[in-house]
Amino acid sequence: MENLLINILLSVLLGIIIFIILLRKKVLKAEEILIPMIAGLCAVFPASLIGFGMSIQTISITGLFKTFINAFIIASFIEETAKFLVIKILFYIKKIDNLRDGIATAIAVGTGFACLENIMYSFDYSIIVMFRIFTAIPLHIITAGIIGYFCVKSNPSNRGIRGFGEAFLIHGFYNLFISLRSFISFFAMPLLLWAGYRLYKLSKNDGLKNSTDTD
């Protein structure tokens, strides 16, 4: 029981840190951060149910093909679709049309999603929870941020599709590398670092320009 409580606290720790960072940067107000976080949290439930259903349907599949399905469809496609839809709905409701608000809102969605998903792993060993804190949680935050960026920058006719595509591939290959459990698994961390750097460059280059234009 004690380990379970520690795991839960570890799972939400990064979420609290992200909340404080967004609040201190004065990008969004407290409620404008909490609502997307809660929305992202809620998106875990349908994603988990659909993923569980697909796992049952593909239980007879084995080998490398099964690994690809788990990595790119059951995990990446379903989870990134859930985040993408939540982000699109929030952008429509809040009428978000600038990069700073868009990326921050999307990051909040990814944070909520990642933290609840990690809590679901809290019944496992603490080492797994710790590993996910430094890998899976940042992964969800980064891919959500990339989706948010392209939801603002893309043409209205295909708004956000490129962001979803990038998030899907990053998430899928990350899962694939981890699932193979060989020397290839070490490629997961460089991929995660590259994705984080990409989001950083997107938010810095265009975000600062946007900030200058609107101040």
PDB file of C-alpha atoms in Angstrom:
ATOM      1  CA  MET A   1       0.000   0.000   0.000  1.00  0.00           C
ATOM      2  CA  GLU A   2       2.855   2.339   0.850  1.00  0.00           C
ATOM      3  CA  ASN A   3       4.519   1.679  -2.503  1.00  0.00           C
ATOM      4  CA  LEU A   4       1.215   2.316  -4.259  1.00  0.00           C
ATOM      5  CA  LEU A   5       0.881   5.753  -2.659  1.00  0.00           C
ATOM      6  CA  ILE A   6       4.491   6.582  -3.529  1.00  0.00           C
ATOM      7  CA  ASN A   7       3.903   5.510  -7.123  1.00  0.00           C
ATOM      8  CA  ILE A   8       0.787   7.675  -7.380  1.00  0.00           C
ATOM      9  CA  LEU A   9       2.650  10.679  -5.977  1.00  0.00           C
ATOM     10  CA  LEU A  10       5.481  10.107  -8.443  1.00  0.00           C
ATOM     11  CA  SER A  11       2.953   9.848 -11.260  1.00  0.00           C
ATOM     12  CA  VAL A  12       1.410  13.248 -10.616  1.00  0.00           C
ATOM     13  CA  LEU A  13       4.657  14.998  -9.679  1.00  0.00           C
ATOM     14  CA  LEU A  14       5.557  16.016 -13.217  1.00  0.00           C
ATOM     15  CA  GLY A  15       1.973  17.160 -13.823  1.00  0.00           C
ATOM     16  CA  ILE A  16       2.207  19.517 -10.870  1.00  0.00           C
ATOM     17  CA  ILE A  17       5.549  20.830 -12.136  1.00  0.00           C
ATOM     18  CA  ILE A  18       4.113  21.476 -15.618  1.00  0.00           C
ATOM     19  CA  PHE A  19       1.124  23.263 -14.081  1.00  0.00           C
ATOM     20  CA  ILE A  20       3.406  25.537 -12.040  1.00  0.00           C
ATOM     21  CA  ILE A  21       5.646  26.268 -15.046  1.00  0.00           C
ATOM     22  CA  LEU A  22       2.689  27.231 -17.259  1.00  0.00           C
ATOM     23  CA  LEU A  23       1.245  29.350 -14.460  1.00  0.00           C
ATOM     24  CA  ARG A  24       4.528  31.155 -13.748  1.00  0.00           C
ATOM     25  CA  LYS A  25       5.054  31.921 -17.438  1.00  0.00           C
ATOM     26  CA  LYS A  26       1.649  33.656 -17.383  1.00  0.00           C
ATOM     27  CA  VAL A  27       0.657  32.013 -20.641  1.00  0.00           C
ATOM     28  CA  LEU A  28      -2.672  30.793 -19.258  1.00  0.00           C
ATOM     29  CA  LYS A  29      -4.679  31.372 -16.110  1.00  0.00           C
ATOM     30  CA  ALA A  30      -4.992  28.584 -13.535  1.00  0.00           C
ATOM     31  CA  GLU A  31      -8.446  27.476 -14.724  1.00  0.00           C
ATOM     32  CA  GLU A  32      -7.290  27.617 -18.355  1.00  0.00           C
ATOM     33  CA  ILE A  33      -4.610  25.065 -17.445  1.00  0.00           C
ATOM     34  CA  LEU A  34      -6.746  22.864 -15.199  1.00  0.00           C
ATOM     35  CA  ILE A  35      -9.613  22.436 -17.677  1.00  0.00           C
ATOM     36  CA  PRO A  36      -7.392  21.057 -20.478  1.00  0.00           C
ATOM     37  CA  MET A  37      -5.605  18.836 -17.939  1.00  0.00           C
ATOM     38  CA  ILE A  38      -8.926  17.392 -16.782  1.00  0.00           C
ATOM     39  CA  ALA A  39     -10.042  16.986 -20.396  1.00  0.00           C
ATOM     40  CA  GLY A  40      -6.833  15.115 -21.200  1.00  0.00           C
ATOM     41  CA  LEU A  41      -7.326  12.987 -18.115  1.00  0.00           C
ATOM     42  CA  CYS A  42     -10.844  12.060 -19.204  1.00  0.00           C
ATOM     43  CA  ALA A  43      -9.575  11.094 -22.668  1.00  0.00           C
ATOM     44  CA  VAL A  44      -7.662   8.203 -21.092  1.00  0.00           C
ATOM     45  CA  PHE A  45     -10.876   6.265 -20.405  1.00  0.00           C
ATOM     46  CA  PRO A  46     -12.220   5.918 -23.975  1.00  0.00           C
ATOM     47  CA  ALA A  47      -8.689   5.389 -25.288  1.00  0.00           C
ATOM     48  CA  SER A  48      -8.100   2.599 -22.768  1.00  0.00           C
ATOM     49  CA  LEU A  49     -11.433   0.937 -23.497  1.00  0.00           C
ATOM     50  CA  ILE A  50     -10.911   1.019 -27.260  1.00  0.00           C
ATOM     51  CA  GLY A  51      -7.346  -0.196 -26.866  1.00  0.00           C
ATOM     52  CA  PHE A  52      -8.469  -3.048 -24.626  1.00  0.00           C
ATOM     53  CA  GLY A  53     -11.139  -4.036 -27.136  1.00  0.00           C
ATOM     54  CA  MET A  54      -8.639  -4.050 -29.983  1.00  0.00           C
ATOM     55  CA  SER A  55      -6.200  -6.089 -27.894  1.00  0.00           C
ATOM     56  CA  ILE A  56      -8.849  -8.771 -27.492  1.00  0.00           C
ATOM     57  CA  GLN A  57      -9.605  -8.745 -31.224  1.00  0.00           C
ATOM     58  CA  THR A  58      -5.932  -9.181 -32.116  1.00  0.00           C
ATOM     59  CA  ILE A  59      -5.064 -11.701 -29.406  1.00  0.00           C
ATOM     60  CA  SER A  60      -4.479 -14.451 -31.974  1.00  0.00           C
ATOM     61  CA  ILE A  61      -1.834 -12.404 -33.819  1.00  0.00           C
ATOM     62  CA  THR A  62       1.744 -13.095 -32.771  1.00  0.00           C
ATOM     63  CA  GLY A  63       5.291 -12.169 -33.655  1.00  0.00           C
ATOM     64  CA  LEU A  64       6.651  -8.924 -35.058  1.00  0.00           C
ATOM     65  CA  PHE A  65       3.336  -8.040 -36.709  1.00  0.00           C
ATOM     66  CA  LYS A  66       1.707  -8.107 -33.276  1.00  0.00           C
ATOM     67  CA  THR A  67       4.417  -5.775 -31.989  1.00  0.00           C
ATOM     68  CA  PHE A  68       3.722  -3.317 -34.823  1.00  0.00           C
ATOM     69  CA  ILE A  69      -0.029  -3.403 -34.141  1.00  0.00           C
ATOM     70  CA  ASN A  70       0.481  -2.801 -30.432  1.00  0.00           C
ATOM     71  CA  ALA A  71       2.969   0.014 -31.026  1.00  0.00           C
ATOM     72  CA  PHE A  72       1.327   1.934 -33.862  1.00  0.00           C
ATOM     73  CA  ILE A  73      -2.393   1.116 -33.619  1.00  0.00           C
ATOM     74  CA  ILE A  74      -3.419   0.022 -30.123  1.00  0.00           C
ATOM     75  CA  ALA A  75      -1.122   2.520 -28.410  1.00  0.00           C
ATOM     76  CA  SER A  76      -0.073   5.361 -30.714  1.00  0.00           C
ATOM     77  CA  PHE A  77      -3.036   5.781 -33.072  1.00  0.00           C
ATOM     78  CA  ILE A  78      -5.747   5.424 -30.422  1.00  0.00           C
ATOM     79  CA  GLU A  79      -4.048   7.579 -27.790  1.00  0.00           C
ATOM     80  CA  GLU A  80      -2.944  10.331 -30.161  1.00  0.00           C
ATOM     81  CA  THR A  81      -6.404  10.380 -31.735  1.00  0.00           C
ATOM     82  CA  ALA A  82      -7.963  10.850 -28.292  1.00  0.00           C
ATOM     83  CA  LYS A  83      -5.616  13.757 -27.519  1.00  0.00           C
ATOM     84  CA  PHE A  84      -6.073  15.235 -30.995  1.00  0.00           C
ATOM     85  CA  LEU A  85      -9.875  15.286 -30.670  1.00  0.00           C
ATOM     86  CA  VAL A  86      -9.744  16.817 -27.193  1.00  0.00           C
ATOM     87  CA  ILE A  87      -7.323  19.509 -28.377  1.00  0.00           C
ATOM     88  CA  LYS A  88      -9.469  20.290 -31.423  1.00  0.00           C
ATOM     89  CA  ILE A  89     -12.607  20.577 -29.295  1.00  0.00           C
ATOM     90  CA  LEU A  90     -10.895  22.857 -26.772  1.00  0.00           C
ATOM     91  CA  PHE A  91      -9.467  25.042 -29.535  1.00  0.00           C
ATOM     92  CA  TYR A  92     -12.935  25.372 -31.061  1.00  0.00           C
ATOM     93  CA  ILE A  93     -14.644  26.174 -27.747  1.00  0.00           C
ATOM     94  CA  LYS A  94     -11.952  28.618 -26.578  1.00  0.00           C
ATOM     95  CA  LYS A  95     -11.395  30.026 -30.096  1.00  0.00           C
ATOM     96  CA  ILE A  96      -7.637  29.610 -29.765  1.00  0.00           C
ATOM     97  CA  ASP A  97      -5.794  31.113 -32.734  1.00  0.00           C
ATOM     98  CA  ASN A  98      -2.354  32.039 -31.359  1.00  0.00           C
ATOM     99  CA  LEU A  99       0.629  29.787 -30.827  1.00  0.00           C
ATOM    100  CA  ARG A 100       1.412  30.467 -27.195  1.00  0.00           C
ATOM    101  CA  ASP A 101      -2.097  29.635 -26.005  1.00  0.00           C
ATOM    102  CA  GLY A 102      -2.362  26.749 -28.458  1.00  0.00           C
ATOM    103  CA  ILE A 103       0.850  25.014 -27.437  1.00  0.00           C
ATOM    104  CA  ALA A 104       0.249  25.637 -23.714  1.00  0.00           C
ATOM    105  CA  THR A 105      -3.318  24.278 -23.894  1.00  0.00           C
ATOM    106  CA  ALA A 106      -2.174  21.205 -25.813  1.00  0.00           C
ATOM    107  CA  ILE A 107       0.654  20.587 -23.337  1.00  0.00           C
ATOM    108  CA  ALA A 108      -1.878  20.739 -20.507  1.00  0.00           C
ATOM    109  CA  VAL A 109      -4.008  18.136 -22.309  1.00  0.00           C
ATOM    110  CA  GLY A 110      -0.991  15.864 -22.775  1.00  0.00           C
ATOM    111  CA  THR A 111      -0.021  16.317 -19.138  1.00  0.00           C
ATOM    112  CA  GLY A 112      -3.435  15.278 -17.856  1.00  0.00           C
ATOM    113  CA  PHE A 113      -3.506  12.280 -20.170  1.00  0.00           C
ATOM    114  CA  ALA A 114       0.003  11.159 -19.232  1.00  0.00           C
ATOM    115  CA  CYS A 115      -0.446  11.537 -15.479  1.00  0.00           C
ATOM    116  CA  LEU A 116      -3.616   9.450 -15.289  1.00  0.00           C
ATOM    117  CA  GLU A 117      -2.141   6.814 -17.574  1.00  0.00           C
ATOM    118  CA  ASN A 118       0.887   6.627 -15.296  1.00  0.00           C
ATOM    119  CA  ILE A 119      -1.346   6.305 -12.226  1.00  0.00           C
ATOM    120  CA  MET A 120      -2.854   3.244 -13.900  1.00  0.00           C
ATOM    121  CA  TYR A 121       0.653   1.761 -13.839  1.00  0.00           C
ATOM    122  CA  SER A 122       1.056   2.579 -10.140  1.00  0.00           C
ATOM    123  CA  PHE A 123       0.068  -0.943  -9.151  1.00  0.00           C
ATOM    124  CA  ASP A 124       3.259  -2.129 -10.835  1.00  0.00           C
ATOM    125  CA  TYR A 125       6.820  -1.805  -9.579  1.00  0.00           C
ATOM    126  CA  SER A 126       8.118   1.626  -8.629  1.00  0.00           C
ATOM    127  CA  ILE A 127      10.992   1.295 -11.091  1.00  0.00           C
ATOM    128  CA  ILE A 128       8.490   1.105 -13.968  1.00  0.00           C
ATOM    129  CA  VAL A 129       6.684   4.204 -12.702  1.00  0.00           C
ATOM    130  CA  MET A 130       9.999   6.053 -12.396  1.00  0.00           C
ATOM    131  CA  PHE A 131      10.984   5.004 -15.907  1.00  0.00           C
ATOM    132  CA  ARG A 132       7.667   6.265 -17.288  1.00  0.00           C
ATOM    133  CA  ILE A 133       8.035   9.596 -15.489  1.00  0.00           C
ATOM    134  CA  PHE A 134      11.156  10.333 -17.527  1.00  0.00           C
ATOM    135  CA  THR A 135       9.933   8.772 -20.783  1.00  0.00           C
ATOM    136  CA  ALA A 136       6.209   8.130 -21.323  1.00  0.00           C
ATOM    137  CA  ILE A 137       4.951  11.270 -19.560  1.00  0.00           C
ATOM    138  CA  PRO A 138       7.264  13.626 -21.504  1.00  0.00           C
ATOM    139  CA  LEU A 139       6.336  11.710 -24.671  1.00  0.00           C
ATOM    140  CA  HIS A 140       2.627  12.477 -24.247  1.00  0.00           C
ATOM    141  CA  ILE A 141       3.339  16.101 -23.386  1.00  0.00           C
ATOM    142  CA  ILE A 142       5.629  16.586 -26.384  1.00  0.00           C
ATOM    143  CA  THR A 143       3.335  14.928 -28.922  1.00  0.00           C
ATOM    144  CA  ALA A 144       0.363  16.917 -27.615  1.00  0.00           C
ATOM    145  CA  GLY A 145       2.384  20.130 -27.919  1.00  0.00           C
ATOM    146  CA  ILE A 146       3.269  19.317 -31.538  1.00  0.00           C
ATOM    147  CA  ILE A 147      -0.409  18.676 -32.295  1.00  0.00           C
ATOM    148  CA  GLY A 148      -1.305  21.997 -30.678  1.00  0.00           C
ATOM    149  CA  TYR A 149       1.280  23.862 -32.731  1.00  0.00           C
ATOM    150  CA  PHE A 150       0.003  22.554 -36.049  1.00  0.00           C
ATOM    151  CA  CYS A 151      -3.638  23.042 -35.050  1.00  0.00           C
ATOM    152  CA  VAL A 152      -2.838  26.760 -35.023  1.00  0.00           C
ATOM    153  CA  LYS A 153      -0.369  26.905 -37.920  1.00  0.00           C
ATOM    154  CA  SER A 154      -1.972  24.565 -40.480  1.00  0.00           C
ATOM    155  CA  ASN A 155      -4.451  25.568 -43.167  1.00  0.00           C
ATOM    156  CA  PRO A 156      -8.108  25.496 -42.049  1.00  0.00           C
ATOM    157  CA  SER A 157      -8.859  22.692 -44.518  1.00  0.00           C
ATOM    158  CA  ASN A 158      -6.478  20.235 -42.822  1.00  0.00           C
ATOM    159  CA  ARG A 159      -5.844  21.943 -39.504  1.00  0.00           C
ATOM    160  CA  GLY A 160      -3.779  19.793 -37.189  1.00  0.00           C
ATOM    161  CA  ILE A 161      -3.475  16.745 -39.468  1.00  0.00           C
ATOM    162  CA  ARG A 162       0.283  17.181 -39.900  1.00  0.00           C
ATOM    163  CA  GLY A 163       0.690  17.537 -36.149  1.00  0.00           C
ATOM    164  CA  PHE A 164      -1.323  14.386 -35.576  1.00  0.00           C
ATOM    165  CA  GLY A 165       0.792  12.573 -38.171  1.00  0.00           C
ATOM    166  CA  GLU A 166       4.045  13.596 -36.505  1.00  0.00           C
ATOM    167  CA  ALA A 167       2.711  12.711 -33.047  1.00  0.00           C
ATOM    168  CA  PHE A 168       1.514   9.338 -34.327  1.00  0.00           C
ATOM    169  CA  LEU A 169       4.897   8.458 -35.839  1.00  0.00           C
ATOM    170  CA  ILE A 170       6.926   9.666 -32.848  1.00  0.00           C
ATOM    171  CA  HIS A 171       4.707   7.772 -30.413  1.00  0.00           C
ATOM    172  CA  GLY A 172       4.572   4.678 -32.614  1.00  0.00           C
ATOM    173  CA  PHE A 173       8.316   4.376 -33.133  1.00  0.00           C
ATOM    174  CA  TYR A 174       8.937   5.079 -29.443  1.00  0.00           C
ATOM    175  CA  ASN A 175       6.614   2.205 -28.513  1.00  0.00           C
ATOM    176  CA  LEU A 176       8.175  -0.037 -31.147  1.00  0.00           C
ATOM    177  CA  PHE A 177      11.723   0.573 -29.900  1.00  0.00           C
ATOM    178  CA  ILE A 178      10.708  -0.093 -26.288  1.00  0.00           C
ATOM    179  CA  SER A 179       8.695  -3.201 -27.197  1.00  0.00           C
ATOM    180  CA  LEU A 180      11.521  -4.884 -29.108  1.00  0.00           C
ATOM    181  CA  ARG A 181      13.559  -5.177 -25.878  1.00  0.00           C
ATOM    182  CA  SER A 182      16.913  -5.381 -27.594  1.00  0.00           C
ATOM    183  CA  PHE A 183      19.721  -2.942 -28.397  1.00  0.00           C
ATOM    184  CA  ILE A 184      17.165  -1.174 -30.625  1.00  0.00           C
ATOM    185  CA  SER A 185      15.322  -0.068 -27.477  1.00  0.00           C
ATOM    186  CA  PHE A 186      18.126   2.410 -26.806  1.00  0.00           C
ATOM    187  CA  PHE A 187      16.932   4.427 -29.821  1.00  0.00           C
ATOM    188  CA  ALA A 188      13.808   5.385 -27.825  1.00  0.00           C
ATOM    189  CA  MET A 189      15.664   8.016 -25.801  1.00  0.00           C
ATOM    190  CA  PRO A 190      17.319   9.815 -28.758  1.00  0.00           C
ATOM    191  CA  LEU A 191      13.920   9.853 -30.457  1.00  0.00           C
ATOM    192  CA  LEU A 192      12.319  11.373 -27.358  1.00  0.00           C
ATOM    193  CA  LEU A 193      15.079  13.971 -27.056  1.00  0.00           C
ATOM    194  CA  TRP A 194      14.743  14.875 -30.743  1.00  0.00           C
ATOM    195  CA  ALA A 195      10.959  15.249 -30.390  1.00  0.00           C
ATOM    196  CA  GLY A 196      11.403  17.478 -27.352  1.00  0.00           C
ATOM    197  CA  TYR A 197      13.933  19.610 -29.215  1.00  0.00           C
ATOM    198  CA  ARG A 198      11.575  19.890 -32.181  1.00  0.00           C
ATOM    199  CA  LEU A 199       8.744  21.140 -29.976  1.00  0.00           C
ATOM    200  CA  TYR A 200      11.152  23.559 -28.303  1.00  0.00           C
ATOM    201  CA  LYS A 201      12.248  24.997 -31.652  1.00  0.00           C
ATOM    202  CA  LEU A 202       8.662  25.268 -32.884  1.00  0.00           C
ATOM    203  CA  SER A 203       7.504  27.056 -29.746  1.00  0.00           C
ATOM    204  CA  LYS A 204      10.559  29.307 -29.572  1.00  0.00           C
ATOM    205  CA  ASN A 205      10.804  30.430 -33.174  1.00  0.00           C
ATOM    206  CA  ASP A 206       7.117  30.942 -33.940  1.00  0.00           C
ATOM    207  CA  GLY A 207       5.940  31.514 -30.389  1.00  0.00           C
ATOM    208  CA  LEU A 208       8.268  34.447 -29.811  1.00  0.00           C
ATOM    209  CA  LYS A 209       7.331  35.943 -33.152  1.00  0.00           C
ATOM    210  CA  ASN A 210       3.680  35.594 -32.278  1.00  0.00           C
ATOM    211  CA  SER A 211       4.298  37.165 -28.900  1.00  0.00           C
ATOM    212  CA  THR A 212       6.041  40.130 -30.484  1.00  0.00           C
ATOM    213  CA  ASP A 213       3.256  40.663 -32.984  1.00  0.00           C
ATOM    214  CA  THR A 214       0.523  40.652 -30.364  1.00  0.00           C
ATOM    215  CA  ASP A 215       2.156  42.651 -27.568  1.00  0.00           C
TER     216      ASP A 215
END
